[in-house]
Amino acid sequence: MPLPVLFVSHGAPTFALEPGRAGALLADIGRRLPPVSAVLVLSPHWMSAGGVRVGHAAEPETLHDFGGFPHALYALRYPVPGHPVLAARTLTLLRQAGIPAEADPVRGLDHGAWVPLILLREWCSRCRCRIRSIRPAHCGWGKRWRRCGTRGC
């Protein structure tokens, strides 16, 4: 059975510190989802010129790509291993779909990725790879990832 494709809004970066009712609901969703071997995250906070970039870092760092928030937020880390094999597969799928895509071996996880993953931690203890796109033309990507969902991603 294919795994679900989720849309999770992270709100402000402080959602990681003050998740409120929405955070509790997100954690509950995480407890009910089946186990996965990897997670792909599309983040609009990863802005780059040109096509899509796919995280290929072996150990992506936690990026604090914001300013003016409480110190406790900057102390949060989301240490997870990368997944170069999944990154390569993602690049292949994107290119086969005619979407220009390149690997990025150094970019870490921006707050659009790690804030929701902290709340979904029970479900996705490893964020392996993520991709970026802010172009509305890519909103239909969820359908393309169904093949990944049959492989535990």
mmCIF file of N, CA and C in Angstrom, residues 40 42 51-55 86-103 129-133 135 138 140-142 144-145 147-148:
data_model
loop_
_atom_site.group_PDB
_atom_site.id
_atom_site.type_symbol
_atom_site.label_atom_id
_atom_site.label_comp_id
_atom_site.label_asym_id
_atom_site.label_seq_id
_atom_site.Cartn_x
_atom_site.Cartn_y
_atom_site.Cartn_z
ATOM 1 N N LEU A 40 10.661 12.601 2.092
ATOM 2 C CA LEU A 40 10.984 13.679 1.161
ATOM 3 C C LEU A 40 10.219 14.908 1.609
ATOM 4 N N LEU A 42 9.312 18.932 0.586
ATOM 5 C CA LEU A 42 9.364 20.068 -0.315
ATOM 6 C C LEU A 42 9.282 21.310 0.543
ATOM 7 N N GLY A 51 16.192 25.650 -11.639
ATOM 8 C CA GLY A 51 15.340 24.494 -11.361
ATOM 9 C C GLY A 51 15.331 24.069 -9.915
ATOM 10 N N VAL A 52 14.909 22.856 -9.708
ATOM 11 C CA VAL A 52 14.766 22.275 -8.381
ATOM 12 C C VAL A 52 16.126 21.796 -7.880
ATOM 13 N N ARG A 53 16.355 21.961 -6.606
ATOM 14 C CA ARG A 53 17.573 21.469 -5.957
ATOM 15 C C ARG A 53 17.174 20.330 -5.023
ATOM 16 N N VAL A 54 17.970 19.284 -5.006
ATOM 17 C CA VAL A 54 17.704 18.124 -4.154
ATOM 18 C C VAL A 54 18.842 17.997 -3.150
ATOM 19 N N GLY A 55 18.491 17.990 -1.862
ATOM 20 C CA GLY A 55 19.496 17.857 -0.811
ATOM 21 C C GLY A 55 20.222 16.532 -0.917
ATOM 22 N N LEU A 86 18.448 7.843 -2.008
ATOM 23 C CA LEU A 86 17.125 8.407 -2.253
ATOM 24 C C LEU A 86 17.233 9.726 -3.015
ATOM 25 N N ALA A 87 18.228 10.527 -2.683
ATOM 26 C CA ALA A 87 18.421 11.791 -3.403
ATOM 27 C C ALA A 87 18.653 11.526 -4.891
ATOM 28 N N ALA A 88 19.474 10.528 -5.194
ATOM 29 C CA ALA A 88 19.744 10.186 -6.599
ATOM 30 C C ALA A 88 18.476 9.696 -7.285
ATOM 31 N N ARG A 89 17.689 8.890 -6.600
ATOM 32 C CA ARG A 89 16.418 8.400 -7.171
ATOM 33 C C ARG A 89 15.460 9.557 -7.417
ATOM 34 N N THR A 90 15.402 10.512 -6.492
ATOM 35 C CA THR A 90 14.543 11.680 -6.641
ATOM 36 C C THR A 90 14.957 12.495 -7.864
ATOM 37 N N LEU A 91 16.266 12.687 -8.018
ATOM 38 C CA LEU A 91 16.760 13.405 -9.196
ATOM 39 C C LEU A 91 16.337 12.708 -10.485
ATOM 40 N N THR A 92 16.439 11.402 -10.508
ATOM 41 C CA THR A 92 16.046 10.630 -11.686
ATOM 42 C C THR A 92 14.563 10.813 -11.993
ATOM 43 N N LEU A 93 13.705 10.697 -10.971
ATOM 44 C CA LEU A 93 12.262 10.859 -11.171
ATOM 45 C C LEU A 93 11.922 12.257 -11.684
ATOM 46 N N LEU A 94 12.554 13.265 -11.108
ATOM 47 C CA LEU A 94 12.295 14.637 -11.551
ATOM 48 C C LEU A 94 12.704 14.829 -13.003
ATOM 49 N N ARG A 95 13.900 14.374 -13.330
ATOM 50 C CA ARG A 95 14.404 14.547 -14.693
ATOM 51 C C ARG A 95 13.564 13.762 -15.696
ATOM 52 N N GLN A 96 13.125 12.560 -15.318
ATOM 53 C CA GLN A 96 12.262 11.776 -16.201
ATOM 54 C C GLN A 96 10.934 12.485 -16.453
ATOM 55 N N ALA A 97 10.495 13.292 -15.481
ATOM 56 C CA ALA A 97 9.253 14.055 -15.626
ATOM 57 C C ALA A 97 9.486 15.367 -16.366
ATOM 58 N N GLY A 98 10.725 15.601 -16.805
ATOM 59 C CA GLY A 98 11.032 16.820 -17.545
ATOM 60 C C GLY A 98 11.262 18.039 -16.674
ATOM 61 N N ILE A 99 11.534 17.820 -15.377
ATOM 62 C CA ILE A 99 11.772 18.932 -14.443
ATOM 63 C C ILE A 99 13.270 19.060 -14.219
ATOM 64 N N PRO A 100 13.858 20.228 -14.565
ATOM 65 C CA PRO A 100 15.289 20.413 -14.330
ATOM 66 C C PRO A 100 15.606 20.305 -12.833
ATOM 67 N N ALA A 101 16.577 19.492 -12.481
ATOM 68 C CA ALA A 101 16.914 19.282 -11.074
ATOM 69 C C ALA A 101 18.405 19.023 -10.931
ATOM 70 N N GLU A 102 18.983 19.535 -9.843
ATOM 71 C CA GLU A 102 20.397 19.352 -9.540
ATOM 72 C C GLU A 102 20.561 18.941 -8.087
ATOM 73 N N ALA A 103 21.617 18.214 -7.802
ATOM 74 C CA ALA A 103 21.946 17.818 -6.430
ATOM 75 C C ALA A 103 22.656 18.965 -5.725
ATOM 76 N N CYS A 129 15.984 13.282 2.824
ATOM 77 C CA CYS A 129 16.218 14.031 1.602
ATOM 78 C C CYS A 129 15.054 14.997 1.427
ATOM 79 N N ARG A 130 15.309 16.155 0.893
ATOM 80 C CA ARG A 130 14.196 17.039 0.620
ATOM 81 C C ARG A 130 14.450 17.793 -0.662
ATOM 82 N N ILE A 131 13.392 18.302 -1.246
ATOM 83 C CA ILE A 131 13.527 19.053 -2.481
ATOM 84 C C ILE A 131 12.848 20.389 -2.316
ATOM 85 N N ARG A 132 13.149 21.303 -3.177
ATOM 86 C CA ARG A 132 12.648 22.654 -3.068
ATOM 87 C C ARG A 132 11.967 23.060 -4.359
ATOM 88 N N SER A 133 10.843 23.735 -4.216
ATOM 89 C CA SER A 133 10.214 24.396 -5.347
ATOM 90 C C SER A 133 9.204 25.387 -4.823
ATOM 91 N N ARG A 135 7.530 27.223 -7.288
ATOM 92 C CA ARG A 135 6.731 27.509 -8.478
ATOM 93 C C ARG A 135 5.411 26.750 -8.417
ATOM 94 N N HIS A 138 4.471 23.222 -9.842
ATOM 95 C CA HIS A 138 4.900 21.964 -9.245
ATOM 96 C C HIS A 138 3.970 21.477 -8.146
ATOM 97 N N GLY A 140 1.419 19.729 -8.354
ATOM 98 C CA GLY A 140 0.922 18.384 -8.611
ATOM 99 C C GLY A 140 1.949 17.296 -8.352
ATOM 100 N N TRP A 141 3.050 17.619 -7.688
ATOM 101 C CA TRP A 141 4.108 16.644 -7.463
ATOM 102 C C TRP A 141 3.674 15.463 -6.624
ATOM 103 N N GLY A 142 2.708 15.648 -5.736
ATOM 104 C CA GLY A 142 2.286 14.558 -4.857
ATOM 105 C C GLY A 142 1.937 13.299 -5.637
ATOM 106 N N ARG A 144 3.235 12.317 -8.389
ATOM 107 C CA ARG A 144 4.455 11.698 -8.901
ATOM 108 C C ARG A 144 5.177 10.884 -7.835
ATOM 109 N N TRP A 145 4.952 11.212 -6.565
ATOM 110 C CA TRP A 145 5.679 10.518 -5.492
ATOM 111 C C TRP A 145 5.007 9.220 -5.095
ATOM 112 N N ARG A 147 5.006 6.494 -6.575
ATOM 113 C CA ARG A 147 5.953 5.398 -6.793
ATOM 114 C C ARG A 147 6.933 5.299 -5.632
ATOM 115 N N CYS A 148 7.324 6.442 -5.072
ATOM 116 C CA CYS A 148 8.215 6.419 -3.904
ATOM 117 C C CYS A 148 7.499 5.792 -2.719
#
